[in-house]
Short mmCIF file of C-alpha atoms in Angstrom, two decimals:
data_model
loop_
_atom_site.label_atom_id
_atom_site.label_comp_id
_atom_site.label_asym_id
_atom_site.label_seq_id
_atom_site.Cartn_x
_atom_site.Cartn_y
_atom_site.Cartn_z
CA UNK A 113 49.56 11.38 -4.81
CA UNK A 114 48.90 8.34 -2.64
CA UNK A 115 45.67 8.17 -0.64
CA UNK A 116 45.28 5.38 1.87
CA UNK A 117 42.70 3.91 4.17
CA UNK A 118 43.83 3.23 7.75
CA UNK A 119 42.45 0.16 9.52
CA UNK A 120 43.57 -2.96 7.65
CA UNK A 121 46.13 -1.02 5.62
CA UNK A 122 48.27 0.93 8.10
CA UNK A 123 47.31 -0.78 11.35
CA UNK A 124 45.19 -3.54 12.79
CA UNK A 125 43.95 -2.79 16.29
CA UNK A 126 46.87 -1.51 18.33
CA UNK A 127 49.56 -2.84 16.00
CA UNK A 128 51.04 -1.47 12.81
CA UNK A 129 50.72 -3.86 9.88
CA UNK A 130 54.12 -5.28 8.89
CA UNK A 131 55.95 -3.19 6.27
CA UNK A 132 53.20 -0.53 6.11
CA UNK A 133 55.02 2.25 7.98
CA UNK A 134 58.25 1.74 6.07
CA UNK A 135 56.47 1.61 2.71
CA UNK A 136 54.42 4.76 3.32
CA UNK A 137 57.47 6.61 4.65
CA UNK A 138 59.33 5.74 1.44
CA UNK A 139 56.32 6.75 -0.68
CA UNK A 140 56.22 10.13 1.05
CA UNK A 141 59.70 10.90 -0.26
CA UNK A 142 58.38 11.21 -3.81
CA UNK A 143 54.61 11.72 -3.49
CA UNK A 144 52.07 13.41 -1.24
CA UNK A 145 50.52 10.82 1.08
CA UNK A 146 47.04 11.45 2.46
CA UNK A 147 45.19 9.37 5.04
CA UNK A 148 41.45 8.84 4.54
CA UNK A 149 39.07 7.54 7.19
CA UNK A 150 35.35 7.00 7.55
CA UNK A 151 35.75 7.33 11.32
CA UNK A 152 33.79 10.45 12.28
CA UNK A 153 34.38 10.13 16.01
CA UNK A 154 37.98 11.37 15.91
CA UNK A 155 39.36 14.75 14.92
CA UNK A 156 42.11 14.92 12.26
CA UNK A 157 44.60 15.83 14.99
CA UNK A 158 43.64 12.68 16.91
CA UNK A 159 44.13 10.52 13.82
CA UNK A 160 47.49 12.15 13.08
CA UNK A 161 48.71 11.58 16.64
CA UNK A 162 47.63 7.95 16.43
CA UNK A 163 49.58 7.44 13.20
CA UNK A 164 52.64 9.17 14.63
CA UNK A 165 52.69 6.57 17.40
CA UNK A 166 53.44 3.97 14.72
CA UNK A 167 56.39 6.02 13.44
CA UNK A 168 54.77 7.89 10.56
CA UNK A 169 55.34 11.60 10.06
CA UNK A 170 51.76 12.87 9.84
CA UNK A 171 50.04 16.17 10.61
CA UNK A 172 46.33 17.00 10.82
CA UNK A 173 46.42 18.45 7.30
CA UNK A 174 47.43 15.01 6.00
CA UNK A 175 44.15 13.49 7.22
CA UNK A 176 40.70 13.64 5.62
CA UNK A 177 37.82 12.31 7.73
CA UNK A 178 34.23 11.59 6.81
CA UNK A 179 33.28 14.44 9.15
CA UNK A 180 35.20 16.88 6.96
CA UNK A 181 33.67 15.43 3.81
CA UNK A 182 30.23 15.59 5.43
CA UNK A 183 30.59 19.24 6.36
CA UNK A 184 31.88 20.03 2.88
CA UNK A 185 28.70 18.40 1.53
CA UNK A 186 26.57 20.21 4.11
CA UNK A 187 27.90 23.56 2.86
CA UNK A 188 26.33 22.85 -0.54
CA UNK A 189 22.90 22.28 1.04
CA UNK A 190 22.41 25.13 3.54
CA UNK A 191 23.78 28.68 3.84
CA UNK A 192 26.91 29.46 5.81
CA UNK A 193 26.19 30.23 9.45
CA UNK A 194 23.04 28.10 9.55
CA UNK A 195 22.04 26.27 12.69
CA UNK A 196 22.77 22.57 12.31
CA UNK A 197 21.65 19.70 14.52
CA UNK A 198 24.73 17.54 15.08
CA UNK A 199 24.24 13.91 16.03
CA UNK A 200 27.75 12.80 16.90
CA UNK A 201 30.77 13.47 19.07
CA UNK A 202 33.65 15.91 19.19
CA UNK A 203 35.10 14.60 15.94
CA UNK A 204 32.01 15.94 14.17
CA UNK A 205 30.89 18.93 16.22
CA UNK A 206 34.35 20.51 16.10
CA UNK A 207 34.43 20.29 12.30
CA UNK A 208 30.91 21.71 11.96
CA UNK A 209 31.83 24.66 14.19
CA UNK A 210 35.09 25.30 12.32
CA UNK A 211 33.09 25.56 9.10
CA UNK A 212 31.11 28.47 10.58
CA UNK A 213 27.86 26.69 11.38
CA UNK A 214 26.01 27.05 14.66
CA UNK A 215 25.76 23.71 16.44
CA UNK A 216 22.65 22.63 18.31
CA UNK A 217 21.64 19.40 20.01
CA UNK A 218 17.90 20.12 19.99
CA UNK A 219 15.28 19.95 17.26
CA UNK A 220 13.46 22.75 19.12
CA UNK A 221 16.05 25.19 17.71
CA UNK A 222 14.61 24.67 14.20
CA UNK A 223 17.89 23.52 12.61
CA UNK A 224 18.38 24.12 8.91
CA UNK A 225 19.96 20.67 8.53
CA UNK A 226 20.95 17.51 10.41
CA UNK A 227 24.37 15.89 10.18
CA UNK A 228 24.94 12.49 11.75
CA UNK A 229 28.17 10.67 12.56
CA UNK A 230 29.25 7.91 14.87
CA UNK A 231 30.04 8.39 18.53
CA UNK A 232 30.11 5.63 21.15
CA UNK A 233 28.11 7.93 23.44
CA UNK A 234 25.09 8.26 21.14
CA UNK A 235 21.81 6.99 22.48
CA UNK A 236 18.05 7.12 22.00
CA UNK A 237 17.79 10.75 23.09
CA UNK A 238 20.08 12.02 20.31
CA UNK A 239 18.52 9.78 17.65
CA UNK A 240 15.07 11.00 18.68
CA UNK A 241 16.17 14.64 18.27
CA UNK A 242 17.27 13.81 14.72
CA UNK A 243 13.91 12.21 14.04
CA UNK A 244 12.01 15.22 15.37
CA UNK A 245 14.01 17.62 13.17
CA UNK A 246 13.73 15.42 10.09
CA UNK A 247 9.96 15.21 10.37
CA UNK A 248 10.14 18.33 8.20
CA UNK A 249 10.95 16.80 4.82
CA UNK A 250 12.61 20.04 3.67
CA UNK A 251 15.43 19.67 6.24
CA UNK A 252 18.54 18.13 4.61
CA UNK A 253 20.10 15.12 6.30
CA UNK A 254 23.79 14.28 5.88
CA UNK A 255 25.43 11.10 7.18
CA UNK A 256 29.19 11.03 7.47
CA UNK A 257 29.25 7.35 6.52
CA UNK A 258 27.15 4.19 6.43
CA UNK A 259 29.58 1.61 7.83
CA UNK A 260 27.39 -1.10 9.33
CA UNK A 261 30.11 -2.28 11.70
CA UNK A 262 33.33 -1.06 13.28
CA UNK A 263 36.25 -3.08 14.64
CA UNK A 264 36.98 -2.44 18.32
CA UNK A 265 39.29 -4.10 20.80
CA UNK A 266 36.63 -6.57 21.96
CA UNK A 267 35.41 -7.48 18.47
CA UNK A 268 32.99 -6.11 15.88
CA UNK A 269 30.43 -3.53 17.03
CA UNK A 270 27.54 -1.66 15.34
CA UNK A 271 28.69 1.29 13.24
CA UNK A 272 27.13 4.52 12.07
CA UNK A 273 25.02 2.75 9.45
CA UNK A 274 23.02 1.00 12.15
CA UNK A 275 22.32 4.31 13.93
CA UNK A 276 21.34 5.99 10.67
CA UNK A 277 19.02 3.05 9.98
CA UNK A 278 17.27 3.64 13.31
CA UNK A 279 16.48 7.23 12.31
CA UNK A 280 15.50 6.09 8.83
CA UNK A 281 12.91 3.76 10.30
CA UNK A 282 11.41 6.69 12.18
CA UNK A 283 11.36 9.28 9.39
CA UNK A 284 11.01 7.14 6.25
CA UNK A 285 13.85 8.64 4.24
CA UNK A 286 17.59 8.24 3.84
CA UNK A 287 20.42 10.79 4.14
CA UNK A 288 22.96 11.84 1.58
CA UNK A 289 26.24 10.17 2.51
CA UNK A 290 29.75 11.66 2.49
CA UNK A 291 32.03 8.75 3.41
CA UNK A 292 33.32 5.77 1.47
CA UNK A 293 32.16 4.36 -0.86
CA UNK A 294 30.37 7.59 -1.79
CA UNK A 295 32.21 10.16 -3.83
CA UNK A 296 32.31 13.25 -1.53
CA UNK A 297 35.16 11.96 0.64
CA UNK A 298 37.29 11.19 -2.42
CA UNK A 299 36.53 14.60 -3.91
CA UNK A 300 37.47 16.21 -0.58
CA UNK A 301 40.78 14.35 -0.56
CA UNK A 302 41.66 15.30 -4.13
CA UNK A 303 40.71 18.93 -3.45
CA UNK A 304 42.88 18.94 -0.32
CA UNK A 305 45.99 17.27 -1.67
CA UNK A 306 45.90 18.17 -5.35
CA UNK A 307 47.86 16.05 -7.79
CA UNK A 308 46.95 14.77 -11.23
CA UNK A 309 47.57 11.05 -10.68
CA UNK A 310 46.01 9.92 -7.40
CA UNK A 311 46.16 6.30 -6.24
CA UNK A 312 43.93 4.95 -3.49
CA UNK A 313 44.86 2.02 -1.23
CA UNK A 314 42.31 0.05 0.74
CA UNK A 315 41.56 -3.37 2.19
CA UNK A 316 37.82 -3.57 1.48
CA UNK A 317 36.25 -4.00 -1.94
CA UNK A 318 32.77 -2.74 -1.01
CA UNK A 319 33.90 0.62 0.39
CA UNK A 320 37.52 1.41 -0.49
CA UNK A 321 37.82 -0.04 -3.97
CA UNK A 322 34.25 0.59 -5.12
CA UNK A 323 34.47 4.18 -3.92
CA UNK A 324 37.80 4.86 -5.62
CA UNK A 325 36.57 3.29 -8.86
CA UNK A 326 33.38 5.35 -8.81
CA UNK A 327 35.49 8.47 -8.28
CA UNK A 328 37.70 7.58 -11.24
CA UNK A 329 40.79 6.94 -9.08
CA UNK A 330 43.04 3.90 -9.73
CA UNK A 331 42.72 1.54 -6.79
CA UNK A 332 44.97 -0.83 -4.87
CA UNK A 333 43.61 -3.69 -2.78
CA UNK A 334 46.13 -4.78 -0.15
CA UNK A 335 45.54 -8.22 1.35
CA UNK A 336 46.40 -7.24 4.91
CA UNK A 337 42.87 -6.48 6.06
CA UNK A 338 39.32 -7.63 5.39
CA UNK A 339 39.07 -8.94 1.83
CA UNK A 340 41.15 -11.86 0.57
CA UNK A 341 41.40 -14.13 -2.49
CA UNK A 342 37.78 -15.36 -2.47
CA UNK A 343 36.43 -11.83 -2.39
CA UNK A 344 38.81 -10.68 -5.14
CA UNK A 345 37.73 -13.46 -7.49
CA UNK A 346 34.05 -12.73 -6.79
CA UNK A 347 34.31 -8.93 -7.07
CA UNK A 348 31.61 -7.27 -9.14
CA UNK A 349 32.58 -4.91 -11.94
CA UNK A 350 32.44 -1.74 -9.81
CA UNK A 351 34.51 -3.28 -6.98
CA UNK A 352 37.49 -4.66 -8.92
CA UNK A 353 40.85 -3.19 -7.96
CA UNK A 354 43.29 -1.88 -10.52
CA UNK A 355 46.12 -3.56 -8.59
CA UNK A 356 46.32 -6.30 -5.96
CA UNK A 357 49.21 -6.30 -3.47
CA UNK A 358 50.09 -8.72 -0.71
CA UNK A 359 51.38 -5.89 1.49
CA UNK A 360 52.56 -2.32 0.98
CA UNK A 361 56.08 -3.33 -0.05
CA UNK A 362 54.48 -3.82 -3.44
CA UNK A 363 54.20 -0.04 -3.86
CA UNK A 364 57.93 0.09 -4.61
CA UNK A 365 57.99 -2.98 -6.87
CA UNK A 366 57.19 -3.21 -10.60
CA UNK A 367 53.67 -4.49 -11.13
CA UNK A 368 53.58 -7.63 -13.32
CA UNK A 369 52.07 -7.51 -16.80
CA UNK A 370 48.97 -9.59 -17.54
CA UNK A 371 49.15 -11.57 -20.79
CA UNK A 372 46.07 -13.03 -22.50
CA UNK A 373 45.86 -15.64 -25.27
CA UNK A 374 43.34 -18.02 -26.80
CA UNK A 375 43.76 -21.33 -28.66
CA UNK A 376 41.82 -22.67 -31.62
CA UNK A 377 39.05 -24.30 -29.59
CA UNK A 378 38.28 -21.08 -27.70
CA UNK A 379 40.09 -21.94 -24.48
CA UNK A 380 41.47 -18.75 -22.96
CA UNK A 381 44.70 -18.39 -21.00
CA UNK A 382 45.80 -15.64 -18.66
CA UNK A 383 49.42 -15.43 -17.51
CA UNK A 384 50.90 -13.25 -14.79
CA UNK A 385 54.55 -13.87 -13.95
CA UNK A 386 55.02 -17.64 -13.89
CA UNK A 387 51.34 -18.34 -13.18
CA UNK A 388 48.86 -19.31 -15.89
CA UNK A 389 45.13 -19.89 -15.58
CA UNK A 390 43.05 -21.70 -18.20
CA UNK A 391 39.36 -20.96 -18.74
CA UNK A 392 37.07 -23.02 -20.97
CA UNK A 393 33.38 -22.17 -20.87
CA UNK A 394 32.49 -22.20 -17.15
CA UNK A 395 35.55 -24.15 -15.96
CA UNK A 396 38.54 -22.29 -14.49
CA UNK A 397 41.70 -24.30 -13.87
CA UNK A 398 45.30 -23.62 -12.86
CA UNK A 399 47.57 -24.44 -15.77
CA UNK A 400 50.76 -23.46 -13.96
CA UNK A 401 50.80 -22.23 -10.36
CA UNK A 402 54.23 -20.64 -10.58
CA UNK A 403 56.20 -19.61 -7.51
CA UNK A 404 54.14 -16.58 -6.39
CA UNK A 405 50.59 -17.21 -5.08
CA UNK A 406 49.81 -13.52 -5.61
CA UNK A 407 50.51 -13.77 -9.34
CA UNK A 408 48.24 -16.82 -9.48
CA UNK A 409 45.45 -14.81 -7.82
CA UNK A 410 45.99 -11.94 -10.25
CA UNK A 411 45.80 -14.31 -13.22
CA UNK A 412 42.70 -16.06 -11.87
CA UNK A 413 40.94 -12.79 -11.19
CA UNK A 414 41.70 -11.48 -14.68
CA UNK A 415 40.39 -14.70 -16.27
CA UNK A 416 37.14 -14.62 -14.29
CA UNK A 417 36.60 -10.89 -14.72
CA UNK A 418 37.24 -11.14 -18.48
CA UNK A 419 34.58 -13.84 -18.79
CA UNK A 420 31.76 -11.56 -17.71
CA UNK A 421 30.31 -14.49 -15.75
CA UNK A 422 29.36 -14.51 -12.09
CA UNK A 423 31.75 -16.64 -10.06
CA UNK A 424 28.85 -18.52 -8.49
CA UNK A 425 28.13 -20.13 -11.86
CA UNK A 426 31.74 -21.18 -12.46
CA UNK A 427 33.70 -24.31 -11.60
CA UNK A 428 36.76 -22.68 -10.03
CA UNK A 429 39.98 -24.46 -9.13
CA UNK A 430 40.25 -24.38 -5.30
CA UNK A 431 43.93 -23.49 -5.64
CA UNK A 432 42.90 -20.03 -6.76
CA UNK A 433 41.24 -19.50 -3.38
CA UNK A 434 44.47 -20.42 -1.64
CA UNK A 435 43.15 -23.84 -0.68
#
């Protein structure tokens, strides 16, 4: 089973990322492919239609959104059929209704819970209703995700995390969160698609990779989106990918073996492909760059991660950063 993030992995803005559609189409011939998104403003059918425009064969059942994960979490907190205050758009309200809850937009209806997700139409009035309902500390509060920013055509805009923070400032508590990097969305995906050997692909260490690792799912960082070599080398223990790929063509290629050795004076060497990195105390140097910059990055990351030292205290060869 292959689970993949969308923005930065499958597409960037209006354009499909090179090789992504072909690679995922090939993967679907031998494995179930599921598409995972923190975007709570769109329904699964909307996401599927968007992906089909790029040439992928995708149906709504192939998509798991943070709205679905949030409602799945909500069902563990309040009884079925409860009245729920929904702070969000159609991508959230439709999922809440499908789950059998009664949707309200007013705290005056004494909702049993509040669920909050992003919508570009949200304003002070809706956030105030959430605050009024959550003044009762016994009312559960679920956030679909805590993304601080979202990429839009004109640039980077505030995401759901900023709107949740506004309510937090008013009520003095935080919600339980369903989306990446929290576990509920990964559990929802595994429950939906089944499979004993899931693999998750993402482009961000702090949400995609950290979330997959925390859920016990092997992770792939693809360097077609947000995080690049510098972030890989500096990744903390919970955010380190199992695999690093340049693009999704790597899914069909054998992954290189990492070899480790140490000489008599304690200098350690890590080799991946033709690339070798040498590490002595706090100094990290390229011994042999080889012909593939990706193998050099893999070797450098392994050497730094093995050391147990923070990268900020190391003297790192600039070549490892791609400089």
